[in-house]
XYZ file of C-alpha atoms in Angstrom:
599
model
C 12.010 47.129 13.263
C 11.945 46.754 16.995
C 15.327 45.538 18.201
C 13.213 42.516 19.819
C 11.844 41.268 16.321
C 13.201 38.264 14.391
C 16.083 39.573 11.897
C 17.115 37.797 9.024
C 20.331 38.389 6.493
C 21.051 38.042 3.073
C 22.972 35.274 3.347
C 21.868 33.368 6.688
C 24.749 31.336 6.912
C 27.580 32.730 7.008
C 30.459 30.743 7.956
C 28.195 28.599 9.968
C 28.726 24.683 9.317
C 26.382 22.238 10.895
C 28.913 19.744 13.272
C 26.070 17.621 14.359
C 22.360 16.826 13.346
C 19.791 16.642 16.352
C 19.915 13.379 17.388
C 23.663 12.927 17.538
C 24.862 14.041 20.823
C 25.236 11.755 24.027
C 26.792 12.119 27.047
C 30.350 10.880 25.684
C 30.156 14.011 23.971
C 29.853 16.301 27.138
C 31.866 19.639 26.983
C 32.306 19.653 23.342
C 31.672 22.316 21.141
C 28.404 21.993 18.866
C 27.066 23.961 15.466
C 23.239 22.704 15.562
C 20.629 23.725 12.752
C 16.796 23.100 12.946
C 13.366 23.842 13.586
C 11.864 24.954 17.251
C 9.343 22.215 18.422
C 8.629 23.250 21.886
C 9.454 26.377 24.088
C 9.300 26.481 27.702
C 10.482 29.548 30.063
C 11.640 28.345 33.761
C 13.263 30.567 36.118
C 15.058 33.007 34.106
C 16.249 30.102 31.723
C 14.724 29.464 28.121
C 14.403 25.735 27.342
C 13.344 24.838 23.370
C 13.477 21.627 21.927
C 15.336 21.899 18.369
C 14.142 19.218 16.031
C 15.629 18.811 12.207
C 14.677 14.996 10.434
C 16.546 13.083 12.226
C 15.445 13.721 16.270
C 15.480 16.647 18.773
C 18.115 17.927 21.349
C 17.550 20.381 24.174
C 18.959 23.703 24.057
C 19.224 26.128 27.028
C 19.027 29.723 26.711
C 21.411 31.300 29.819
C 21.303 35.096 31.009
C 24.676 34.310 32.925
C 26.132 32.343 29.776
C 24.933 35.137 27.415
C 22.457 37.822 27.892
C 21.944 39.104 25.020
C 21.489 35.796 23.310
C 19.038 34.848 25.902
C 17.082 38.684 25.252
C 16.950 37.835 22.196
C 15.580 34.120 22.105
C 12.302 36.076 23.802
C 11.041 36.399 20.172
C 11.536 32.609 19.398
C 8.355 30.781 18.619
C 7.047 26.961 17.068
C 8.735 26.401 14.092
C 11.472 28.901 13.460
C 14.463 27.927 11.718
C 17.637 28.605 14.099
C 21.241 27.909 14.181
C 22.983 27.507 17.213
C 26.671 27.395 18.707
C 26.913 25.884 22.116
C 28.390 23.692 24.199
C 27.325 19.959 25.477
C 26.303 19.861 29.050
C 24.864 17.076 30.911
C 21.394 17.459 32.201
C 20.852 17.609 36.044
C 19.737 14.410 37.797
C 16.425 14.519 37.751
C 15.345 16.037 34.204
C 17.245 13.303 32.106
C 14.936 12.237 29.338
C 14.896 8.250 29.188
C 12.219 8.760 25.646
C 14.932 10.451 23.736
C 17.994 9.369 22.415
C 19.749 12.370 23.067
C 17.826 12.707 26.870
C 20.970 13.169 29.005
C 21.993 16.583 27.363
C 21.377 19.433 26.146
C 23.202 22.593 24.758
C 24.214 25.378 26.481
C 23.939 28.096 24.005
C 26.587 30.515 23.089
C 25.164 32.340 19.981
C 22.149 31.400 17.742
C 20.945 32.795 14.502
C 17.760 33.200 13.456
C 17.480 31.935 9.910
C 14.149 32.242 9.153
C 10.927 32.995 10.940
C 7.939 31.060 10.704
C 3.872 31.853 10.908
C 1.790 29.665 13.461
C 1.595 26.517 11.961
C -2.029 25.008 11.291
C -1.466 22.096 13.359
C 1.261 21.039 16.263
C 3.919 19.229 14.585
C 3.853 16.361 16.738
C 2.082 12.580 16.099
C -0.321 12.678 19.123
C -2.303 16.105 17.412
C -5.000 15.033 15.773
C -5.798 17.005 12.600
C -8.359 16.307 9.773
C -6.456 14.701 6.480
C -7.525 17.278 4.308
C -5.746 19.938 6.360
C -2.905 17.386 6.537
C -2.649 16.937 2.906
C -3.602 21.007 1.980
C 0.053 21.526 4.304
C 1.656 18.871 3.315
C 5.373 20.466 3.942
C 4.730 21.152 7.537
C 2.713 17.430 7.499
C 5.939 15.951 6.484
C 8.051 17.589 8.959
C 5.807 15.406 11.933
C 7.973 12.246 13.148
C 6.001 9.988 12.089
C 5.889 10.942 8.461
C 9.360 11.494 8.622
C 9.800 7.950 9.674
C 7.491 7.146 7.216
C 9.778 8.777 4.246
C 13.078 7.241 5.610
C 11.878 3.496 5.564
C 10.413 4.273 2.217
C 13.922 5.227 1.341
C 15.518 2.462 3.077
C 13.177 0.137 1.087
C 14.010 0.709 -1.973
C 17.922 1.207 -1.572
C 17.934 -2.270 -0.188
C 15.723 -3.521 -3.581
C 18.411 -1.990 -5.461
C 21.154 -3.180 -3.631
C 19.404 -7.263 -4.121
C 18.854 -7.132 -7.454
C 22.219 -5.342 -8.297
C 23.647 -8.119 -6.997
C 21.612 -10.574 -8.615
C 22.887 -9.291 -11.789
C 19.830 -6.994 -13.420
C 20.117 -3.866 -14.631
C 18.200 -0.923 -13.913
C 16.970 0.178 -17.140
C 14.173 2.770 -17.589
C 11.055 2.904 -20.221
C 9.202 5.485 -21.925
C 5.935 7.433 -19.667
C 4.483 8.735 -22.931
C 3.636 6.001 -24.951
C 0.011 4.344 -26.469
C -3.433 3.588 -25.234
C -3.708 0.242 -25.019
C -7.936 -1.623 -25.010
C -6.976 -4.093 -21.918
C -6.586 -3.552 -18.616
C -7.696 0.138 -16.097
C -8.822 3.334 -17.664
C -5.376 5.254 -19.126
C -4.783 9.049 -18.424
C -4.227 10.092 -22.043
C -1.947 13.052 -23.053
C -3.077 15.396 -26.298
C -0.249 15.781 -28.770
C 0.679 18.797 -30.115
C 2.496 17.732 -33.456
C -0.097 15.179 -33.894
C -3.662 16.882 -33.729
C -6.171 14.574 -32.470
C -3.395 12.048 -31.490
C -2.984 10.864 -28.153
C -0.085 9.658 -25.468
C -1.034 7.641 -22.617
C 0.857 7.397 -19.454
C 1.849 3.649 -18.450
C -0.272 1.528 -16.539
C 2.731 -0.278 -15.987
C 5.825 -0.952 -18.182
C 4.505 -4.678 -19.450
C 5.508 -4.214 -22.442
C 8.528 -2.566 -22.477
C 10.324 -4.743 -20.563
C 9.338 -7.971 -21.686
C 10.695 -5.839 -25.272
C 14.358 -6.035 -23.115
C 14.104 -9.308 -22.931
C 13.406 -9.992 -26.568
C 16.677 -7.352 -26.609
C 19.204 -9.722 -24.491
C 19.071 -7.828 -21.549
C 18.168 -10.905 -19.516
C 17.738 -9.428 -16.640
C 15.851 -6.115 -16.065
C 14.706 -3.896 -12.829
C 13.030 -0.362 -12.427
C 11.735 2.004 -9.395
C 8.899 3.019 -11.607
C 5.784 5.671 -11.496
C 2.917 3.842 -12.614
C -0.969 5.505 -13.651
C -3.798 4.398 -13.826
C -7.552 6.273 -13.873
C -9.536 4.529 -11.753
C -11.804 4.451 -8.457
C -9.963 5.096 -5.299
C -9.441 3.262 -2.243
C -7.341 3.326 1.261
C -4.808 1.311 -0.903
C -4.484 2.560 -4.299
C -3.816 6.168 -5.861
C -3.912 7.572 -9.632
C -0.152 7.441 -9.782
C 2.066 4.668 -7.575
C 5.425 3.202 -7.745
C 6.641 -0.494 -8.853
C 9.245 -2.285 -8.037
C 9.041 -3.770 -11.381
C 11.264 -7.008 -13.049
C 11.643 -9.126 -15.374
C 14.365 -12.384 -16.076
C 14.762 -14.180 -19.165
C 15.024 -18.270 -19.405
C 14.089 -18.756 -15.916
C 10.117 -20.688 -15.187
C 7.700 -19.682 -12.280
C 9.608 -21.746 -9.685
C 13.116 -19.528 -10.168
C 11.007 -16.120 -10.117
C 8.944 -16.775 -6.930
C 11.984 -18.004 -5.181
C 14.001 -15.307 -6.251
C 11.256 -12.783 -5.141
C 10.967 -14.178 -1.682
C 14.637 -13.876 -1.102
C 14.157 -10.419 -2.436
C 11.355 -9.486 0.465
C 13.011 -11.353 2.890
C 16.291 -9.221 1.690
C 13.946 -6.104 2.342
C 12.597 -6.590 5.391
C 15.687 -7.439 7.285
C 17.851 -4.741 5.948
C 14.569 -1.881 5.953
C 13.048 -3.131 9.971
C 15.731 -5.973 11.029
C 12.869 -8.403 10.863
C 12.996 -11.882 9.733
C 10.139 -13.301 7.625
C 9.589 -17.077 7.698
C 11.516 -18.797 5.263
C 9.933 -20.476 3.479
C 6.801 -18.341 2.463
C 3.585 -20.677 2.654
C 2.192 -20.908 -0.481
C -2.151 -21.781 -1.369
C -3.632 -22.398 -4.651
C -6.036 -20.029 -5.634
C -8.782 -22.526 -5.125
C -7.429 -23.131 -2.144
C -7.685 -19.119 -0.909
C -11.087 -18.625 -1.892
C -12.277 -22.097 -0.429
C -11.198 -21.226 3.155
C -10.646 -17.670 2.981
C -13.039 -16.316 0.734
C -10.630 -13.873 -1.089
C -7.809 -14.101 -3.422
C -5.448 -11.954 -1.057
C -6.136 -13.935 2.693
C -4.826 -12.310 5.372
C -3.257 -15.566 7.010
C -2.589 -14.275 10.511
C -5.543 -16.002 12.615
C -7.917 -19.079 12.194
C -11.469 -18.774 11.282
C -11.819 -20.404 8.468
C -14.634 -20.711 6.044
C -16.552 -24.349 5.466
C -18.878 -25.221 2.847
C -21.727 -26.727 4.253
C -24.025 -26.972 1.117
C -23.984 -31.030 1.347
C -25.188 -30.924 5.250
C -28.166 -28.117 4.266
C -28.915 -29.757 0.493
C -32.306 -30.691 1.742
C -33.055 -27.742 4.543
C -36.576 -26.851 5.516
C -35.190 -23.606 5.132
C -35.589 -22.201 1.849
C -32.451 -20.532 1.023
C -30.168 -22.692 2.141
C -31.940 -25.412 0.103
C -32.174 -23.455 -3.082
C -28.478 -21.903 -3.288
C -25.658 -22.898 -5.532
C -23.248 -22.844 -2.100
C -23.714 -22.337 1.495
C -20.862 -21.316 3.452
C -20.341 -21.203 7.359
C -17.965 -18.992 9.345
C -17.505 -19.671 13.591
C -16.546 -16.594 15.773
C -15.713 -18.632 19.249
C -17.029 -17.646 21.785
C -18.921 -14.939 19.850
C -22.951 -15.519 21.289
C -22.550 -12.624 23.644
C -22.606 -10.524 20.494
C -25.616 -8.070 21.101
C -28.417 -7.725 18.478
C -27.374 -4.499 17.531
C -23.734 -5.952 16.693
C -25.575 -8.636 14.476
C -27.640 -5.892 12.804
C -23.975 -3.484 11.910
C -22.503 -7.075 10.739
C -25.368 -7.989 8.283
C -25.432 -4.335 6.701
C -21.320 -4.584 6.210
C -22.026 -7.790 4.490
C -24.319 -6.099 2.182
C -21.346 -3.969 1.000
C -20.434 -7.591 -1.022
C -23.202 -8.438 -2.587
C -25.576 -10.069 0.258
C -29.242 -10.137 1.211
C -28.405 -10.681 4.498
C -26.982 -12.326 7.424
C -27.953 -15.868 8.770
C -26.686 -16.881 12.256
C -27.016 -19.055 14.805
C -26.044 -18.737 18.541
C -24.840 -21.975 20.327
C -26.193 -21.880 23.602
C -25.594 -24.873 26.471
C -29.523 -25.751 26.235
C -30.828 -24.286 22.784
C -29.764 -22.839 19.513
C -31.006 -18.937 19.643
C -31.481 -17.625 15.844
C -34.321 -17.434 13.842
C -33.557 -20.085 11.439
C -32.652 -22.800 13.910
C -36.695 -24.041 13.738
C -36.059 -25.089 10.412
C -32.872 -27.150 11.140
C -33.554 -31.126 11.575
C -31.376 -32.771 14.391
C -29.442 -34.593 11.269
C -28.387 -31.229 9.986
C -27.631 -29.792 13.443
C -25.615 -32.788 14.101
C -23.961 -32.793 11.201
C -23.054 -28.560 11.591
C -21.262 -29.252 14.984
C -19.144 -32.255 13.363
C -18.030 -30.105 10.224
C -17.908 -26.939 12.329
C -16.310 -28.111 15.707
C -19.270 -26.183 17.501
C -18.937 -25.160 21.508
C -21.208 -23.927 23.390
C -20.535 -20.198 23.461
C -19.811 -20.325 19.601
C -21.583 -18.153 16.756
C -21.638 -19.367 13.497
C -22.761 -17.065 10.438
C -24.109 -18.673 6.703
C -24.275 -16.703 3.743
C -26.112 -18.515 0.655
C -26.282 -17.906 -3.001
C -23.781 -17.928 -6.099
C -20.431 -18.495 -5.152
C -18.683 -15.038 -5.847
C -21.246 -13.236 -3.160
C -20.679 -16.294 -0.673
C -17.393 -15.942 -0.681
C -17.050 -12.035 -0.790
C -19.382 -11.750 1.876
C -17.797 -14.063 4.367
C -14.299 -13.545 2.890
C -14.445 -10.138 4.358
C -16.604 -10.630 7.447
C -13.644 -12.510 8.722
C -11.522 -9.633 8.507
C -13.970 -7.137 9.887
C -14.701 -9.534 12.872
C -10.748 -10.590 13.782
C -10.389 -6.525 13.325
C -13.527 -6.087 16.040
C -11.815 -8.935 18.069
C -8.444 -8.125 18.394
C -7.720 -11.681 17.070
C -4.959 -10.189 14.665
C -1.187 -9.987 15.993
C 0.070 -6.305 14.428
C 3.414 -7.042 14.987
C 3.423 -9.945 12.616
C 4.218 -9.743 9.112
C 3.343 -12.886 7.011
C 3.199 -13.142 3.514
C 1.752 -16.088 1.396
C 1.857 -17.095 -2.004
C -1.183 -17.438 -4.080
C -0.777 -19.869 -7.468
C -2.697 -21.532 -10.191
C -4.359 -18.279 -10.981
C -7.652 -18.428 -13.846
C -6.695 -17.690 -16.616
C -9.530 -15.768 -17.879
C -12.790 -14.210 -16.159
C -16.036 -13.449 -17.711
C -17.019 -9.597 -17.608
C -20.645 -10.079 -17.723
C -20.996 -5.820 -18.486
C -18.665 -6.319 -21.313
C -20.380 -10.103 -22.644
C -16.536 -10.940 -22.990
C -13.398 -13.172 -21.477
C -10.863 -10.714 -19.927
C -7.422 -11.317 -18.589
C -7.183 -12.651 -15.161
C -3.868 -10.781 -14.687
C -3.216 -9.713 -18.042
C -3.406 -10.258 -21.670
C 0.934 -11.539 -22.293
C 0.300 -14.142 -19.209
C 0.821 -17.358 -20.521
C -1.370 -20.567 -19.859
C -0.592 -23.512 -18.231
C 0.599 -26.559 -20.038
C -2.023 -27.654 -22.205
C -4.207 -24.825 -20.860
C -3.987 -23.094 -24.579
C -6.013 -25.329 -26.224
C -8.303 -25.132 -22.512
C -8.981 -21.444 -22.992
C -10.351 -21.128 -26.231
C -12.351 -24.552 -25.487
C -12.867 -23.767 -21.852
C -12.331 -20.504 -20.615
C -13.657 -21.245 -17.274
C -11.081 -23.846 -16.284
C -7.738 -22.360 -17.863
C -5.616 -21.847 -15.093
C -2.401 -19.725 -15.648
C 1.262 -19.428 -15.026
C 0.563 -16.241 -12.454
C 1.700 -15.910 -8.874
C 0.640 -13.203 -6.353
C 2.640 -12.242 -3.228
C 0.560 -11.596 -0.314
C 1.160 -10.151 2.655
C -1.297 -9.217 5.956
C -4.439 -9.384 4.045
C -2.723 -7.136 0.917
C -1.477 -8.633 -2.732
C 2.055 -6.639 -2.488
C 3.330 -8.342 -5.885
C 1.804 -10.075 -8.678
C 3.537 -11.676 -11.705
C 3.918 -14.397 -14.332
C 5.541 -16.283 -17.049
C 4.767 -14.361 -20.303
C 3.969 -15.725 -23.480
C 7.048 -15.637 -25.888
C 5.290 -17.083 -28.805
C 3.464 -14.934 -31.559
C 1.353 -17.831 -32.203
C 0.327 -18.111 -28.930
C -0.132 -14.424 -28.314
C -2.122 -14.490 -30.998
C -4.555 -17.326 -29.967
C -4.641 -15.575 -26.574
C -5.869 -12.424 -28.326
C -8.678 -14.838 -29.776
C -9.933 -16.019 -26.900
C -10.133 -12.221 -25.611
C -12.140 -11.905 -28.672
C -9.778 -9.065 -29.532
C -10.427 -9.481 -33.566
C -6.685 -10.236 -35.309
C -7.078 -6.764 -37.531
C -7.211 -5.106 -33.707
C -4.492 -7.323 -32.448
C -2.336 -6.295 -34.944
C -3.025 -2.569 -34.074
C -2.846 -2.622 -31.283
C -0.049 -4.936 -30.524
C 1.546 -4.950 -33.517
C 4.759 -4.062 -32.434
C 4.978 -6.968 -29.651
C 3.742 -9.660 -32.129
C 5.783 -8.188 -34.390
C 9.227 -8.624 -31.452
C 7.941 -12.409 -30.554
C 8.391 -13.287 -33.953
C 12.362 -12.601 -34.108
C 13.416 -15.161 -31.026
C 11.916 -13.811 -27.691
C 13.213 -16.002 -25.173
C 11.576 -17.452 -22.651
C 10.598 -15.225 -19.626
C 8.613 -14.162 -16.402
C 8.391 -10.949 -13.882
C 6.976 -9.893 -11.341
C 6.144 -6.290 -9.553
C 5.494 -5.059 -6.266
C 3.640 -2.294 -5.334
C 6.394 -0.313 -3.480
C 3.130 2.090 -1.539
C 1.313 -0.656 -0.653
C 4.245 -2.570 0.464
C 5.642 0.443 2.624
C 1.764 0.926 4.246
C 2.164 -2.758 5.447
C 5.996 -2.037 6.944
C 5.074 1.288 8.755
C 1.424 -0.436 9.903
C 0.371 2.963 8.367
C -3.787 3.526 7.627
C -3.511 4.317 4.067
C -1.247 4.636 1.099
C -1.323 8.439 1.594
C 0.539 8.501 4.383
C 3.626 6.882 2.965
C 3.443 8.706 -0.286
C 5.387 12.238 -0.228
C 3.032 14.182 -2.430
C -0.657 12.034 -2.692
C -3.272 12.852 -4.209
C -7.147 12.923 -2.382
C -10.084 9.772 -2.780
C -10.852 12.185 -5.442
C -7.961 12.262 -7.012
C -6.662 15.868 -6.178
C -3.951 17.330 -4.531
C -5.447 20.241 -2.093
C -1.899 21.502 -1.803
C -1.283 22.607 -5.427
C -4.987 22.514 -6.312
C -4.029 19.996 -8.974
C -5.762 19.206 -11.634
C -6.973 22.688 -12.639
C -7.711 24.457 -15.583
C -5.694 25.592 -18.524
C -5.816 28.604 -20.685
C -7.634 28.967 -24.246
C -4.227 29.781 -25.722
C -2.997 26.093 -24.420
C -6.298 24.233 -25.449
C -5.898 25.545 -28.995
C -2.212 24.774 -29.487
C -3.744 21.032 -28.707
C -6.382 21.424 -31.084
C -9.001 20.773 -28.382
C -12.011 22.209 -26.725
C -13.768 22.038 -23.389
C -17.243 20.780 -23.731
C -19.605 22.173 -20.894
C -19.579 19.499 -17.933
C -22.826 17.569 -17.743
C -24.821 18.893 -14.785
């Protein structure tokens, strides 16, 4: 080996203690002695002098390479290169005037170096490890270890970690105990798609991994345990999004003898706890709270994103008896004004009405308000009564735009619902730097899943109904309306919850009016109905989705980047290659075969 290449030893370390991690030293530390362990992140050569910047988790300090402090130490950092592991011995220096670093927290010194091992060498990383690179996800995600190591990720990781210390640290205070609950347990008919798990001692029997540990902890309440938390990995097998991956964590709980009033306040105190502790921000106290009825009527969407105005209006009285045909035929007509939005181009009206197609629309009627005429190519069939009565109801300006979507309520809704996001997003109407979180009450009960001909659970099949909504849901489904409460926060549901149903005679009339036969119930749920009939308390939870949740606090673009390990949109990790294939020998230990996939 040339006497110029990287070396390594046996045992790197030696005697070697790290004294201070890289963003420690100031200038009160000046002249002192310093062990420092890390990674190179930049070299630069100036005048005989060898500069690198040597970064571990927590920040980067300077080091200085010296031919007049040490020449053979300085010979030898000629081999150095991005990403190296080194140890160093030096000595705390201030920088001259003029090359003080104002950006960094340590940008007044560096460290003269004395000695330096090389602990381990390193091949040329894929990417810079820096934030301002950019690099595809997929080559992000295939590296993930060297991913990680870039600030922001970093940063990512620690708040993540401050997070849910400060959870723990609220609700170990509040009394709860942090129990844990089984990941292999059984398939269940309601709710996502379960990843099941063959059983070897039981051919042809499966596990399933938990969607979420429902169950199980309302079982801890039947238990005594009163008052129940748990950091816990959640799975479910379903369609991917920005916001959602196969496996997540909850921040999941549950109190007994409590109603929905003591939960959501507790919860609130909890976030408010959270913020402050994880980011030193304060979130308004108290949160504002909507009805559901009162979301979707001027938001659209069961999860509004309360941070700017534009607000939806139903106009279906003032169009009932439109020349234009649509408006006049449709269950609901709804109206959303951009101000000052009629400079928008035809070609921006064209990209708006194929988003809105995404939700379920035909299209896109709009209407310009211009200081002499109404451009759009509706506004011929618009009598001065209705256009009167549209600037009334919609406060119209001259310089406004207002867009209608018509038709069943659900694609009204959708379709506006999330128009107003995409146009405050277009806009810049949406202040990043707030966080502000709303509750969302008086949930449905039930919903009607037209594939399945059925009633489903709103939430979930334990959530109970409002007073006097039992005898509503089996009469009414439509109009039950149930004890459930979803935490919202910037246009994301964060935490959802309700008061359960502690009665087996209600469980089981719930079951009915799922049209889950009581033969099935019993199989299914056996063991719960089975629990409510020995004296379950009353009780209510709720959980929040500790990804999601983080995404919001770090202003990140997707889950992925505040999870450690994620998997892909497709449900793969292109680090490990995961899932994969087994081997015969494994699939016949299960009892199972492979069929062929369907081409």
């Amino acid at each position: 080996m040339n006497e110029m290449s990287p070396q390594r030893e046996c045992d790197p370390l030696g005697d070697w203690q790290r004294t201070h991690h890289c963003s420690e030293l100031r200038a009160t530390d000046t002249e002192q002695k310093t062990c420092l362990m890390g990674w190179v992140q930049f070299r630069r050569d100036h005048g005989g002098l060898i500069f690198i910047d040597l970064r571990d988790r927590h920040g980067r300090t300077q080091i200085v390479f010296n031919p007049e402090i040490n020449a053979e130490a300085h010979a030898r950092a000629h081999v150095l290169r991005s990403e190296y592991v080194l140890a160093i011995r030096g000595v705390v220096r201030m920088r001259p005037e003029g090359m003080r670093n104002a950006n960094l927290p340590t940008g007044d010194i560096e460290v003269e170096v004395q000695e330096w091992k090389l602990l381990n060498s390193a091949k040329t990383p894929p990417f810079p490890i820096e934030d301002r690179v950019e690099v595809t996800e997929s080559t992000r995600l295939e590296y993930r270890y060297l991913d990680l190591r870039r600030p922001q990720c970093t940063r990512n990781l620690i708040i993540r970690h401050k997070a849910s210390q400060s959870f723990r640290d609220f609700l170990n205070l509040e009394g709860f105990l942090e129990l844990e609950t089984p990941i292999l347990t059984r398939s269940t008919p309601e709710g996502a798609r379960d990843f099941l798990v063959p059983s070897r001692i039981s051919p042809g029997s499966f596990f399933a991994l938990p969607q979420s540990p429902q169950l199980f902890k309302q079982l801890f309440m039947v238990a005594g345990m009163d008052r129940y938390y748990q950091v816990v990995r959640c799975f479910r097998d379903e369609d991917l999004r920005a916001d959602r991956q196969p496996e997540f964590t909850q921040i999941d709980l549950e109190l007994s003898f409590v109603d929905q009033e003591q939960v959501m306040q507790l919860a609130e105190r909890m976030i408010r706890h959270v913020f402050k502790q994880t980011l030193d921000h304060a979130l308004p106290d108290p949160f504002p709270r909507l009805t559901h009825e009162q979301a979707i009527r001027d938001y659209g969407v069961d999860k509004p994103d309360i941070r700017f105005e534009l607000l939806l209006h139903d106009v279906t009285d003032i169009v009932r008896n439109s020349n234009f045909r649509l408006f006049a035929s449709s269950e609901l007509v709804k109206a959303l004004v951009l101000p000052q939005g009629a400079g928008l181009s035809r070609n921006d009206i064209d990209q708006l009405t194929e988003f809105v197609k995404i939700y379920g629309a035909q299209g896109l009627a709009w209407i310009k308000i211009k200081a002499d005429e109404w451009q759009s190519p509706i506004a011929k069939f618009l009598s001065e009564e209705e256009r009167a009565g549209l600037v009334q109801a919609l406060s119209l300006k001259e310089g406004d735009i207002v867009f209608f979507q018509a038709g069943v309520p659900d694609m009204v809704n959708a379709a506006l619902g999330n128009l107003r996001l995409e146009l405050a997003q277009r806009f810049k109407l949406i202040d990043e730097a707030v966080f502000q979180p709303v509750w969302i009450t008086d949930f449905p009960l039930l919903e009607h899943d037209p594939e399945a001909k059925r009633w489903v659970a709103r939430h979930h099949p334990f959530t109970s109904p409002q007073e006097g909504h039992d005898r509503v849901m089996i009469e009414e489904p439509a109009k039950a309306l149930a004890k459930a409460y979803d935490l919202c926060l910037n246009g994301y549901e964060i935490g959802g919850g309700s008061v359960r149903i502690h009665s087996a005679e209600l469980q089981e009339q719930m079951f009915a009016a799922l049209g889950i036969a009581p033969d099935e119930a019993r199989r299914q749920f056996g063991f719960l109905l089975k629990a409510l009939e020995f004296g379950a308390p009353p009780h209510a939870g709720i959980a929040f989705g500790l990804d999601r949740l983080i995404m919001i606090m770090t202003q990140s673009a997707s889950i992925r980047d505040v999870i450690a390990f994620p998997k892909t949109q497709k449900a793969s990790c292109l680090m490990t290659q995961a899932p994969s294939g087994v081997s015969n020998v494994q699939l016949r230990e299960l009892g199972l075969k492979v069929r062929e996939a369907v081409k």
